[in-house]
Each structure stands twice: as structure tokens, then as C-alpha cells.
PDB file of C-alpha atoms in Angstrom:
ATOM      1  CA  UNK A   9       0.000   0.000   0.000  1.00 83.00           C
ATOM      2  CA  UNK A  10       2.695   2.352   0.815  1.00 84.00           C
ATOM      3  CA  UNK A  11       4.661   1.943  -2.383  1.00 88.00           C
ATOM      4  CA  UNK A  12       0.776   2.078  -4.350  1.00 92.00           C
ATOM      5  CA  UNK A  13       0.610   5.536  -2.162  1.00 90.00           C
ATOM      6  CA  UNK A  14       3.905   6.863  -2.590  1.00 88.00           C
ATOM      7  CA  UNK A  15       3.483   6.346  -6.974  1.00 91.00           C
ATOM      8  CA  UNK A  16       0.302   8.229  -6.919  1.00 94.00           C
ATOM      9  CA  UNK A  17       1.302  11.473  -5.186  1.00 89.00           C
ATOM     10  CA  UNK A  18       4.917  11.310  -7.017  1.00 88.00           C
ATOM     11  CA  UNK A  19       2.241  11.281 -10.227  1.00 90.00           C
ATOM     12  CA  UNK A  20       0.757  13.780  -8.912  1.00 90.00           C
ATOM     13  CA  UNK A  21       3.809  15.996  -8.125  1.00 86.00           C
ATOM     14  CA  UNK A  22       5.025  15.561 -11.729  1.00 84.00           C
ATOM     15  CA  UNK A  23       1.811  16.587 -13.017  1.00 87.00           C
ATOM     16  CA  UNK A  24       1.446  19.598 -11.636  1.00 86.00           C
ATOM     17  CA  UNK A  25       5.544  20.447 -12.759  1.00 82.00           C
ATOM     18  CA  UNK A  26       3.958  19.782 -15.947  1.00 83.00           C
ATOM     19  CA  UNK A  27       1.286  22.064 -15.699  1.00 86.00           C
ATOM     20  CA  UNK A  28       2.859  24.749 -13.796  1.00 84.00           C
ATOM     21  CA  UNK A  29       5.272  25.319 -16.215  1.00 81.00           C
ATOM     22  CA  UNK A  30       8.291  23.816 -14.237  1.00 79.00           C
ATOM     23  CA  UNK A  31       9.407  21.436 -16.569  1.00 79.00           C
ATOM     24  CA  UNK A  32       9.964  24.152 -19.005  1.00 80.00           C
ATOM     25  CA  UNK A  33      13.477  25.455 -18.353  1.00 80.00           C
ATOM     26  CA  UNK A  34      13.034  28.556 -20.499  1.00 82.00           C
ATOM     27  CA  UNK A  35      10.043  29.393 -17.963  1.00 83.00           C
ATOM     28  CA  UNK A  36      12.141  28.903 -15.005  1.00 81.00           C
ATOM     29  CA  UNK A  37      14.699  30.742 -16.446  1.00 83.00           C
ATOM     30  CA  UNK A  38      12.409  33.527 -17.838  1.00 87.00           C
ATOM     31  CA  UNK A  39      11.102  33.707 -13.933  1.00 85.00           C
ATOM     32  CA  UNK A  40      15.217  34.160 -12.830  1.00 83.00           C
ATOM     33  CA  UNK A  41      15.944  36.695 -15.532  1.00 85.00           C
ATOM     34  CA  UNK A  42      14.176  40.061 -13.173  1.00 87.00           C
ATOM     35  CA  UNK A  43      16.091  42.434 -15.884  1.00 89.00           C
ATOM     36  CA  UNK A  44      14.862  41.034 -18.995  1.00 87.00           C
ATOM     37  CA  UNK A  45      12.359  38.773 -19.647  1.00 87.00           C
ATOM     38  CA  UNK A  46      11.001  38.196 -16.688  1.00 88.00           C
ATOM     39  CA  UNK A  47       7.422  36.001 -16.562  1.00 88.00           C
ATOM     40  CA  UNK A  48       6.618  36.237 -12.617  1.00 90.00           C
ATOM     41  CA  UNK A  49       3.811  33.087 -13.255  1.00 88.00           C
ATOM     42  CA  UNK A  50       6.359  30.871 -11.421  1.00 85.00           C
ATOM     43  CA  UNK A  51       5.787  33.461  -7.970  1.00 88.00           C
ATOM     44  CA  UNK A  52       1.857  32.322  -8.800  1.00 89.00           C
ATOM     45  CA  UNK A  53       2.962  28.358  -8.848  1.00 86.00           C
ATOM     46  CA  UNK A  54       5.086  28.789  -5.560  1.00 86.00           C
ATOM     47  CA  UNK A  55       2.579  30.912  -3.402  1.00 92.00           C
ATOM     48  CA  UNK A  56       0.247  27.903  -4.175  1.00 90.00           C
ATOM     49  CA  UNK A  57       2.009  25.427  -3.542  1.00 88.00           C
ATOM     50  CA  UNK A  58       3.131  27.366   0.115  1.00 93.00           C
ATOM     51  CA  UNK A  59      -0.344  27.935   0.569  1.00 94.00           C
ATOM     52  CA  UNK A  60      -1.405  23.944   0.463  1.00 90.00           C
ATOM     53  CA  UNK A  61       1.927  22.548   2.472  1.00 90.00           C
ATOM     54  CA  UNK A  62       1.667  24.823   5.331  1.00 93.00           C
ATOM     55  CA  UNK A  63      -1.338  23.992   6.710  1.00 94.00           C
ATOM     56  CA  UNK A  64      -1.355  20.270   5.737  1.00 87.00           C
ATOM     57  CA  UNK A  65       2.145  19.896   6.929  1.00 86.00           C
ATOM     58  CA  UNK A  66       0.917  21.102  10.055  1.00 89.00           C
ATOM     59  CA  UNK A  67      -1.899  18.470   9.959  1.00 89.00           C
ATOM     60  CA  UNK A  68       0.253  15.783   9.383  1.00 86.00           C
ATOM     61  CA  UNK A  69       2.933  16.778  11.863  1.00 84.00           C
ATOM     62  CA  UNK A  70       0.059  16.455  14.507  1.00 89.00           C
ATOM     63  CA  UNK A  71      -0.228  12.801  14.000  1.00 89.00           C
ATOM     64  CA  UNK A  72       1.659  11.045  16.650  1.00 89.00           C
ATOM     65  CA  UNK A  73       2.811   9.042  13.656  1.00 88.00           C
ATOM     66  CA  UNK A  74       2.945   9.171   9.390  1.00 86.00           C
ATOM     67  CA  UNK A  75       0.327   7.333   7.653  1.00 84.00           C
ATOM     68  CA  UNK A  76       3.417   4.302   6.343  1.00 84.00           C
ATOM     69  CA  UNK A  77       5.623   4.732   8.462  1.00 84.00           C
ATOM     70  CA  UNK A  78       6.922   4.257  12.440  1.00 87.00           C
ATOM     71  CA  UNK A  79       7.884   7.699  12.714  1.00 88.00           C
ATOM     72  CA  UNK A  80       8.359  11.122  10.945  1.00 87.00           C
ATOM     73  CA  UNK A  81      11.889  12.185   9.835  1.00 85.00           C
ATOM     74  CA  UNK A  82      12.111  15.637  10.042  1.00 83.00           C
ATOM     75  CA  UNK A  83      15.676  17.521  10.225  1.00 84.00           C
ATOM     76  CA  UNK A  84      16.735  18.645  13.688  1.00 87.00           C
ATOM     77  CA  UNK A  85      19.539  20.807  12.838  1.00 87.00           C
ATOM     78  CA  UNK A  86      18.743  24.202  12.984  1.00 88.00           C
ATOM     79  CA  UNK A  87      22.653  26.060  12.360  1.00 91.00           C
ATOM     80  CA  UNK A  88      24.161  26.767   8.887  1.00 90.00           C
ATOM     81  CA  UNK A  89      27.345  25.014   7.958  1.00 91.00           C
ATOM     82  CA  UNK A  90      29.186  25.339   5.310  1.00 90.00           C
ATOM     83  CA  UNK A  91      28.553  22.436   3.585  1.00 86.00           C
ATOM     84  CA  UNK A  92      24.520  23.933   3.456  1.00 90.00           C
ATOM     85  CA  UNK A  93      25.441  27.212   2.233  1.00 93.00           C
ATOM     86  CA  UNK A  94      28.127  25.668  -0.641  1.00 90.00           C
ATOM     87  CA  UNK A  95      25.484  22.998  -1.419  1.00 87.00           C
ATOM     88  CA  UNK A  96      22.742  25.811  -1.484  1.00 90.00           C
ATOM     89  CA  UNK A  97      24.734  28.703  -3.909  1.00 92.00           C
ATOM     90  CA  UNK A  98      25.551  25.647  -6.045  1.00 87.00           C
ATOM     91  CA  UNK A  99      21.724  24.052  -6.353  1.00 86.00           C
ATOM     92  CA  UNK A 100      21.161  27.969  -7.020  1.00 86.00           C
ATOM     93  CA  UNK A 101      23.698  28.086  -9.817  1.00 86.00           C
ATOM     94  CA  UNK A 102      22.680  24.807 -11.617  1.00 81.00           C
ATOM     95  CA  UNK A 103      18.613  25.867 -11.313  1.00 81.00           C
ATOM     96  CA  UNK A 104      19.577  29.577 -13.096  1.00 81.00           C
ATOM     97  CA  UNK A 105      22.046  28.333 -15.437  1.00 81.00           C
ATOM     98  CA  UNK A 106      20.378  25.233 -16.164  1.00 79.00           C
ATOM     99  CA  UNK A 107      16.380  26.316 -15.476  1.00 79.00           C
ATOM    100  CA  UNK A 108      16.264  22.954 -13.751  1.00 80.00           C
ATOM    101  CA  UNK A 109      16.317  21.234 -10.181  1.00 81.00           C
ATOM    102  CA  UNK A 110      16.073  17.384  -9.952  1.00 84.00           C
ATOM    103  CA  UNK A 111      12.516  17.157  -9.868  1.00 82.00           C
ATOM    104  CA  UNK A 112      11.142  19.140 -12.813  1.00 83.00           C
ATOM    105  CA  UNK A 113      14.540  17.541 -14.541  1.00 84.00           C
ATOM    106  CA  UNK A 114      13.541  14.144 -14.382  1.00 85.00           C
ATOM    107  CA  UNK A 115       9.668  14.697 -14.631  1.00 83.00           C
ATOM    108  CA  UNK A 116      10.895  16.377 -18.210  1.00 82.00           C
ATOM    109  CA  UNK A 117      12.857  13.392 -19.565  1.00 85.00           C
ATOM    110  CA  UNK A 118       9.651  11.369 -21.002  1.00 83.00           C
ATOM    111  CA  UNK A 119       8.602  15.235 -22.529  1.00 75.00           C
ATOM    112  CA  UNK A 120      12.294  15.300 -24.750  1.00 75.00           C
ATOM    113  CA  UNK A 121      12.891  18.795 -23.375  1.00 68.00           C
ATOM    114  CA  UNK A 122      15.863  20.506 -25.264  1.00 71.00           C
ATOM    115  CA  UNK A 123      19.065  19.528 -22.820  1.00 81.00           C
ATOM    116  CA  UNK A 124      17.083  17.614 -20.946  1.00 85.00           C
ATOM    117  CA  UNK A 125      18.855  14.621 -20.896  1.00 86.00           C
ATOM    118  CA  UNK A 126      22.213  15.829 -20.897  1.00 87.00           C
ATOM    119  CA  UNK A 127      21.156  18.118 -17.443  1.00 87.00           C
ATOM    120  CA  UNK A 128      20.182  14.657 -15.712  1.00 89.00           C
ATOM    121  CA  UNK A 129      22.851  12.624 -16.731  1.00 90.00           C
ATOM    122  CA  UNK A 130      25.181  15.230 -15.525  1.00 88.00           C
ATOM    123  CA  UNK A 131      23.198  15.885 -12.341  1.00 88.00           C
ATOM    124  CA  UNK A 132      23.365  12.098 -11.625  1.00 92.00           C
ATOM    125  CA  UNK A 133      27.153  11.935 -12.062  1.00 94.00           C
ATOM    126  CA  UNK A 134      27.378  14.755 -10.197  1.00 89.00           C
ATOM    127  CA  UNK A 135      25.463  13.037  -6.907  1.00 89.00           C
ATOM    128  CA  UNK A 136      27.742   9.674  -7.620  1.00 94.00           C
ATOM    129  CA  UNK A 137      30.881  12.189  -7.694  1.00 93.00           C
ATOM    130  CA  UNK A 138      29.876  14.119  -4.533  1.00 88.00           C
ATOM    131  CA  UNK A 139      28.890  10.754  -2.698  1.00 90.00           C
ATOM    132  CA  UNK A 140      32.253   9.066  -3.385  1.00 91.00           C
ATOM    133  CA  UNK A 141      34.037  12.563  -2.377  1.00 89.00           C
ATOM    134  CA  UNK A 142      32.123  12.874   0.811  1.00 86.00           C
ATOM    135  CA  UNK A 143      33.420   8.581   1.274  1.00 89.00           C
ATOM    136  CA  UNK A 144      36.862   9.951   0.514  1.00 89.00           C
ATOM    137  CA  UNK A 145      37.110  12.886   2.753  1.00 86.00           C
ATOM    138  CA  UNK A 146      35.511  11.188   6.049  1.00 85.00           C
ATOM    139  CA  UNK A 147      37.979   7.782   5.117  1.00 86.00           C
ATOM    140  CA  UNK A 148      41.026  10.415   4.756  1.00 84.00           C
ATOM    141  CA  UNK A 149      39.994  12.039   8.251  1.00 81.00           C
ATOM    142  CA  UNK A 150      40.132   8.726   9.793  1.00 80.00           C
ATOM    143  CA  UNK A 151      43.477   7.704   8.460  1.00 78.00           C
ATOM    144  CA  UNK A 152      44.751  10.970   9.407  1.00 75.00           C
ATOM    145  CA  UNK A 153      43.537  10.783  13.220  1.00 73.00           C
ATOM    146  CA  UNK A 154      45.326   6.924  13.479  1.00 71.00           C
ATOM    147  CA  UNK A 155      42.453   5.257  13.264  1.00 65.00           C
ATOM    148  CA  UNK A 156      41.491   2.468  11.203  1.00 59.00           C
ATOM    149  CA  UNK A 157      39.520   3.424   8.226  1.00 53.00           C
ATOM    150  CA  UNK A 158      35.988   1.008   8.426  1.00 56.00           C
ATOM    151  CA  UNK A 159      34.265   3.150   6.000  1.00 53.00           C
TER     152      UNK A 159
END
């Protein structure tokens, strides 16, 4: 049931990137471009979709549990690191340059976009990349402190 559950709303999310206009990268970047040719629809797509988490996020969260699952997992952390704000200018770059984030990227593949596939392809090798890096770095740090690496 969960897995039945879990294909119908991520049907529903790509349909309304569809619709909205997300899976259009000239759109997106249209909406980025304030000097130029700027389309503020996007602003329109956003406040609505606010509008509908807030308050059933705050429904759900009152559950003492999810629907499929034991419990909720929500992020604790509440600082910025460095690693959030490089990871967030870079997402930033990628969506302007690209007019693209992961989910209206893949959503786009079955519609042939222009550059489509070559933005997903290169977004996937970039996760496997930054993975293995973030493997690297934490095995380095424990070979460096004297410990034994068991990553």
C-alpha cells in the first residue's frame, strides 16, 4: 500500500511540474531573468504550492505518527554550515544556469525537453561524484587521526 501511495502522489507531483510550467526550463529561467524577460507566473505556482503545504504539513505533523511509516523524519539541525550554504549557492547556480532542479529535470525526460537529458545525466554523475568525495574525505579524516579506516 505504501509503495501504491507513494506512486500516486509522485504522479501527482510531476503533473502539476507539468502544468505549472516547471518542466519548461526557459520558464524557469524567464522567472530568474528580473532584468529582462522576466514572466513572474512561477511566484503564482510557488505561493500555491506554500499555501497547500503549510497547513497540511501542520496536519500531518500532529499525528503522533505518518500514515506508512513508524515515525516522521524531520531535520533537527537548525545552524548553517558550510557544507549547506556551498550545497545551497551551487543548487542555485545549476537551477539559473540550467532552469532545472532534480525534480522538474527528471519529470521532463519522457517530454524530450531541449538539454534535458544531458542536465540529468550530468546531475546524476554529479550526486555519484559528490557521494564518493564525501566517502573519501571522512575515510582520509580517519586515516589521518590513526584510526582504522571502516568506512
Amino acid at each position: 500500500m505504501k509503495n501504491l501511495v507513494t506512486l500516486i502522489v509522485g504522479l501527482m507531483f510531476g503533473t502539476g511540474l507539468i502544468l505549472s510550467g516547471m518542466a519548461n526550463p526557459a520558464k524557469v529561467q524567464n522567472f530568474l531573468d528580473l532584468f529582462g524577460t522576466w514572466d513572474p507566473s512561477l511566484a503564482f505556482v510557488m505561493g500555491g504550492a506554500i499555501a497547500v503545504t503549510m497547513p497540511g504539513f501542520w496536519l500531518v505533523t500532529r499525528r503522533a505518527k505518518p500514515f506508512f511509516n513508524d515515525v516522521f523524519h524531520l531535520p533537527t539541525r537548525t545552524d548553517f554550515d558550510k557544507r549547506l550554504v556551498s550545497g545551497a549557492a551551487i543548487f542555485g547556480l545549476g537551477w539559473g544556469l540550467g532552469g532545472f532542479c532534480p525534480g522538474p529535470a527528471v519529470t521532463a525526460v519522457p517530454l524530450a525537453a531541449q538539454g534535458t537529458i544531458v542536465f540529468v545525466v550530468t546531475m546524476l554523475i554529479g550526486m555519484v561524484a559528490a557521494k564518493y568525495f564525501v566517502l573519501w574525505r571522512d575515510r582520509r579524516a580517519w586515516d589521518l587521526a590513526g584510526k582504522t579506516s571502516h568506512l
